[in-house]
Amino acid sequence: QKEVEQNSGPLSVPEGAIASLNCTYSDRGSQSFFWYRQYSGKSPELIMSIYSNGDKEDGRFTAQLNKASQYVSLLIRDSQPSDSATYLCAPYSNYQLIWGAGTKLIIKP
Amino acid sequence: ETGVTQSPTHLIKTRGQQVTLRCSSQSGHNTVSWYQQALGQGPQFIFQYYREEENGRGNFPPRFSGLQFPNYSSELNVNALELDDSALYLCASSLPGTARYGYTFGSGTRLTVV
């Protein structure tokens, strides 16, 4: 059974601070790793992808991957109230995404 | 270039009924994947279609079936609806080999079974 574990939260972070979201996965065959953001009642929106060990930065977002530890993280710098959402971690393996249940992030003004 | 569109956006069905959900893929994308997202959970892979054939399936019973048409649009059919089928149904399209670079989903269909 392929599994993806995320802390369900909610994770409460002050506006302007760094939000840190974590994810562990069980399938060592996973080839790609994605972070999606989902607002309540909406479909998931792709915000970051990472394919190799290390860090990948895109604007205020940094994804980190450690395949040996089967660990993926997402850092959001200068958090804004509009970042309040559920963040879903999704490794890709065998033509499907395996999803965690998501971490609810709340940015406090 | 248009994105993935799904219809209807919402619908309510009675237990035991059948339902058909529709997905128009992004222009040129010949692979369509369907996911089910129950409230408070992550999406679950239902199946994928490529060139009108199912080429991957998750842990869903046979009453979940699909079709893909020559224009690459797709349908998800669910027979004998159960209360637990209430969920957001998501469709994503891609080119072969590109799904590993990430999907763009349609806006989803919210199905409520009563």
Short mmCIF file of C-alpha atoms in Angstrom, two decimals:
data_model
loop_
_atom_site.label_atom_id
_atom_site.label_comp_id
_atom_site.label_asym_id
_atom_site.label_seq_id
_atom_site.Cartn_x
_atom_site.Cartn_y
_atom_site.Cartn_z
CA GLN A 1 0.00 0.00 0.00
CA LYS A 2 1.55 3.24 -1.15
CA GLU A 3 1.14 5.93 1.47
CA VAL A 4 1.75 9.62 1.84
CA GLU A 5 1.69 11.15 5.31
CA GLN A 6 1.09 14.79 6.12
CA ASN A 7 0.27 16.55 9.36
CA SER A 8 -3.39 17.50 8.99
CA GLY A 9 -2.96 20.72 10.97
CA PRO A 10 -4.22 23.29 11.14
CA LEU A 11 -0.85 25.00 11.02
CA SER A 12 -1.19 28.60 12.13
CA VAL A 13 1.53 31.04 11.01
CA PRO A 14 1.73 34.83 11.47
CA GLU A 15 1.62 36.97 8.36
CA GLY A 16 5.12 37.59 7.03
CA ALA A 17 6.61 34.50 8.69
CA ILE A 18 7.85 31.28 7.08
CA ALA A 19 5.40 28.38 6.80
CA SER A 20 6.95 24.91 6.75
CA LEU A 21 4.95 21.96 5.42
CA ASN A 22 6.20 18.38 5.52
CA CYS A 23 5.39 15.11 3.81
CA THR A 24 6.73 11.55 3.91
CA TYR A 25 6.04 8.88 1.32
CA SER A 26 6.44 5.13 1.17
CA ASP A 27 6.92 4.36 -2.54
CA ARG A 28 10.62 4.49 -3.39
CA GLY A 29 9.66 4.21 -7.08
CA SER A 30 8.19 7.70 -7.05
CA GLN A 31 9.68 9.72 -9.86
CA SER A 32 8.33 13.21 -9.34
CA PHE A 33 6.92 15.12 -6.41
CA PHE A 34 4.32 17.82 -6.40
CA TRP A 35 2.77 20.31 -4.06
CA TYR A 36 -0.77 21.40 -4.75
CA ARG A 37 -2.73 24.15 -3.05
CA GLN A 38 -6.46 23.71 -2.60
CA TYR A 39 -8.87 26.38 -1.49
CA SER A 40 -12.10 25.24 0.10
CA GLY A 41 -14.54 23.96 -2.52
CA LYS A 42 -12.04 24.33 -5.36
CA SER A 43 -9.88 21.88 -7.29
CA PRO A 44 -6.16 21.46 -6.47
CA GLU A 45 -3.76 23.92 -8.09
CA LEU A 46 -0.17 22.90 -8.88
CA ILE A 47 2.30 25.23 -7.17
CA MET A 48 5.61 23.36 -7.08
CA SER A 49 7.27 20.32 -8.59
CA ILE A 50 10.61 18.73 -7.75
CA TYR A 51 12.36 15.78 -9.32
CA SER A 52 15.83 15.48 -7.78
CA ASN A 53 17.31 15.71 -4.31
CA GLY A 54 17.90 19.18 -2.96
CA ASP A 55 16.08 22.46 -3.04
CA LYS A 56 14.05 24.14 -5.76
CA GLU A 57 12.97 27.74 -5.41
CA ASP A 58 10.18 29.56 -7.21
CA GLY A 59 9.34 32.99 -5.91
CA ARG A 60 8.25 32.72 -2.27
CA PHE A 61 8.10 28.91 -2.47
CA THR A 62 10.92 26.43 -1.90
CA ALA A 63 10.47 22.69 -2.27
CA GLN A 64 12.96 20.31 -0.70
CA LEU A 65 13.38 16.63 -1.54
CA ASN A 66 15.34 13.91 0.23
CA LYS A 67 14.78 10.57 -1.49
CA ALA A 68 16.91 8.63 0.98
CA SER A 69 14.66 9.77 3.83
CA GLN A 70 11.54 9.67 1.60
CA TYR A 71 10.76 13.19 2.66
CA VAL A 72 9.44 16.24 0.83
CA SER A 73 8.84 19.69 2.25
CA LEU A 74 7.49 23.04 1.16
CA LEU A 75 8.57 26.38 2.61
CA ILE A 76 6.50 29.51 2.04
CA ARG A 77 8.37 32.74 2.82
CA ASP A 78 6.68 36.03 3.67
CA SER A 79 3.36 34.24 4.22
CA GLN A 80 0.28 36.14 3.11
CA PRO A 81 -3.37 35.70 4.18
CA SER A 82 -4.06 34.50 0.61
CA ASP A 83 -1.77 31.53 1.31
CA SER A 84 -4.37 30.17 3.72
CA ALA A 85 -5.45 26.90 2.13
CA THR A 86 -4.90 23.14 2.30
CA TYR A 87 -1.57 21.99 0.87
CA LEU A 88 -1.45 18.54 -0.66
CA CYS A 89 1.72 16.54 -1.24
CA ALA A 90 1.58 14.15 -4.23
CA PRO A 91 4.37 11.88 -5.41
CA TYR A 92 3.96 10.52 -8.93
CA SER A 93 4.47 6.81 -9.65
CA ASN A 94 3.09 4.41 -12.27
CA TYR A 95 1.02 7.07 -14.09
CA GLN A 96 -0.80 8.20 -11.00
CA LEU A 97 -0.47 10.70 -8.21
CA ILE A 98 -0.52 9.29 -4.68
CA TRP A 99 -1.94 11.98 -2.43
CA GLY A 100 -1.63 12.85 1.19
CA ALA A 101 -4.71 14.14 3.01
CA GLY A 102 -3.23 17.61 3.11
CA THR A 103 -2.16 20.15 5.72
CA LYS A 104 -4.48 23.05 6.45
CA LEU A 105 -2.49 26.27 6.66
CA ILE A 106 -3.88 29.40 8.30
CA ILE A 107 -2.02 32.70 7.96
CA LYS A 108 -2.96 35.09 10.75
CA PRO A 109 -2.95 38.82 9.81
CA GLU B 1 -5.52 27.38 -25.47
CA THR B 2 -8.43 26.19 -23.35
CA GLY B 3 -7.87 24.25 -20.16
CA VAL B 4 -9.65 21.19 -18.80
CA THR B 5 -13.38 21.67 -18.45
CA GLN B 6 -15.75 19.48 -16.48
CA SER B 7 -19.53 19.26 -16.40
CA PRO B 8 -21.76 19.50 -14.55
CA THR B 9 -20.27 21.50 -11.68
CA HIS B 10 -22.69 20.12 -9.13
CA LEU B 11 -25.31 17.42 -9.04
CA ILE B 12 -27.44 15.53 -6.59
CA LYS B 13 -28.41 11.90 -7.13
CA THR B 14 -30.32 9.31 -5.17
CA ARG B 15 -28.71 6.12 -3.89
CA GLY B 16 -28.97 3.38 -6.52
CA GLN B 17 -29.08 5.75 -9.47
CA GLN B 18 -26.49 6.06 -12.21
CA VAL B 19 -24.47 9.18 -13.07
CA THR B 20 -22.28 10.37 -15.95
CA LEU B 21 -19.64 13.05 -15.50
CA ARG B 22 -17.90 14.70 -18.44
CA CYS B 23 -14.45 16.08 -19.09
CA SER B 24 -13.05 17.96 -22.04
CA SER B 25 -9.30 17.68 -22.17
CA GLN B 26 -6.86 20.49 -22.81
CA SER B 27 -6.15 21.00 -26.50
CA GLY B 28 -3.88 18.27 -27.89
CA HIS B 29 -3.85 16.21 -24.68
CA ASN B 30 -4.69 12.57 -25.41
CA THR B 31 -4.46 11.17 -21.88
CA VAL B 32 -7.19 11.75 -19.30
CA SER B 33 -7.09 10.79 -15.62
CA TRP B 34 -9.93 10.77 -13.12
CA TYR B 35 -9.65 11.21 -9.36
CA GLN B 36 -12.17 11.09 -6.52
CA GLN B 37 -11.76 13.39 -3.53
CA ALA B 38 -13.94 12.75 -0.51
CA LEU B 39 -14.39 15.58 1.97
CA GLY B 40 -11.30 16.13 4.12
CA GLN B 41 -9.18 13.63 2.19
CA GLY B 42 -6.68 13.70 -0.62
CA PRO B 43 -7.76 12.65 -4.11
CA GLN B 44 -7.77 8.96 -5.01
CA PHE B 45 -6.85 7.72 -8.50
CA ILE B 46 -9.80 6.11 -10.29
CA PHE B 47 -8.40 5.40 -13.76
CA GLN B 48 -6.60 6.79 -16.77
CA TYR B 49 -7.47 6.68 -20.46
CA TYR B 50 -5.08 6.90 -23.38
CA ARG B 51 -6.21 6.71 -26.97
CA GLU B 52 -9.67 5.51 -25.93
CA GLU B 53 -8.33 2.62 -23.84
CA GLU B 54 -8.13 2.31 -20.06
CA ASN B 55 -4.43 1.94 -19.25
CA GLY B 56 -4.38 2.22 -15.49
CA ARG B 57 -6.89 1.79 -12.68
CA GLY B 58 -6.95 2.43 -8.96
CA ASN B 59 -8.76 0.50 -6.27
CA PHE B 60 -12.31 1.21 -7.41
CA PRO B 61 -15.06 -1.35 -8.11
CA PRO B 62 -16.28 -2.12 -11.65
CA ARG B 63 -19.35 0.06 -11.20
CA PHE B 64 -16.94 2.92 -11.87
CA SER B 65 -16.34 2.90 -15.61
CA GLY B 66 -15.18 5.33 -18.22
CA LEU B 67 -14.96 6.19 -21.85
CA GLN B 68 -12.66 8.28 -23.96
CA PHE B 69 -13.76 9.60 -27.32
CA PRO B 70 -11.76 10.25 -30.52
CA ASN B 71 -11.57 13.95 -29.62
CA TYR B 72 -9.98 12.86 -26.29
CA SER B 73 -12.89 14.01 -24.16
CA SER B 74 -13.91 11.56 -21.49
CA GLU B 75 -16.80 10.36 -19.36
CA LEU B 76 -16.86 8.82 -15.91
CA ASN B 77 -19.88 6.62 -15.24
CA VAL B 78 -20.89 5.39 -11.83
CA ASN B 79 -23.64 2.80 -11.46
CA ALA B 80 -25.62 1.83 -8.38
CA LEU B 81 -24.62 4.97 -6.51
CA GLU B 82 -23.79 4.66 -2.82
CA LEU B 83 -23.75 7.37 -0.18
CA ASP B 84 -19.93 7.07 0.02
CA ASP B 85 -19.68 8.07 -3.65
CA SER B 86 -20.42 11.63 -2.55
CA ALA B 87 -17.22 13.48 -3.44
CA LEU B 88 -15.49 15.95 -5.71
CA TYR B 89 -14.58 14.23 -8.98
CA LEU B 90 -11.53 15.66 -10.70
CA CYS B 91 -10.33 15.24 -14.25
CA ALA B 92 -6.86 16.03 -15.59
CA SER B 93 -5.45 15.74 -19.07
CA SER B 94 -1.87 15.34 -20.25
CA LEU B 95 0.33 14.25 -23.10
CA PRO B 96 1.96 10.81 -22.82
CA GLY B 97 4.99 10.95 -20.59
CA THR B 98 4.26 14.44 -19.36
CA ALA B 99 2.03 13.61 -16.40
CA ARG B 100 5.19 13.16 -14.37
CA TYR B 101 5.68 16.91 -14.77
CA GLY B 102 2.36 17.59 -13.07
CA TYR B 103 -1.31 17.74 -13.91
CA THR B 104 -3.63 20.65 -14.34
CA PHE B 105 -7.07 19.72 -13.07
CA GLY B 106 -10.46 20.85 -14.19
CA SER B 107 -12.67 22.66 -11.71
CA GLY B 108 -14.31 19.37 -10.71
CA THR B 109 -17.82 17.99 -10.35
CA ARG B 110 -19.32 17.92 -6.85
CA LEU B 111 -21.53 14.82 -6.59
CA THR B 112 -23.89 14.44 -3.65
CA VAL B 113 -25.68 11.10 -3.19
CA VAL B 114 -28.71 11.18 -0.90
#
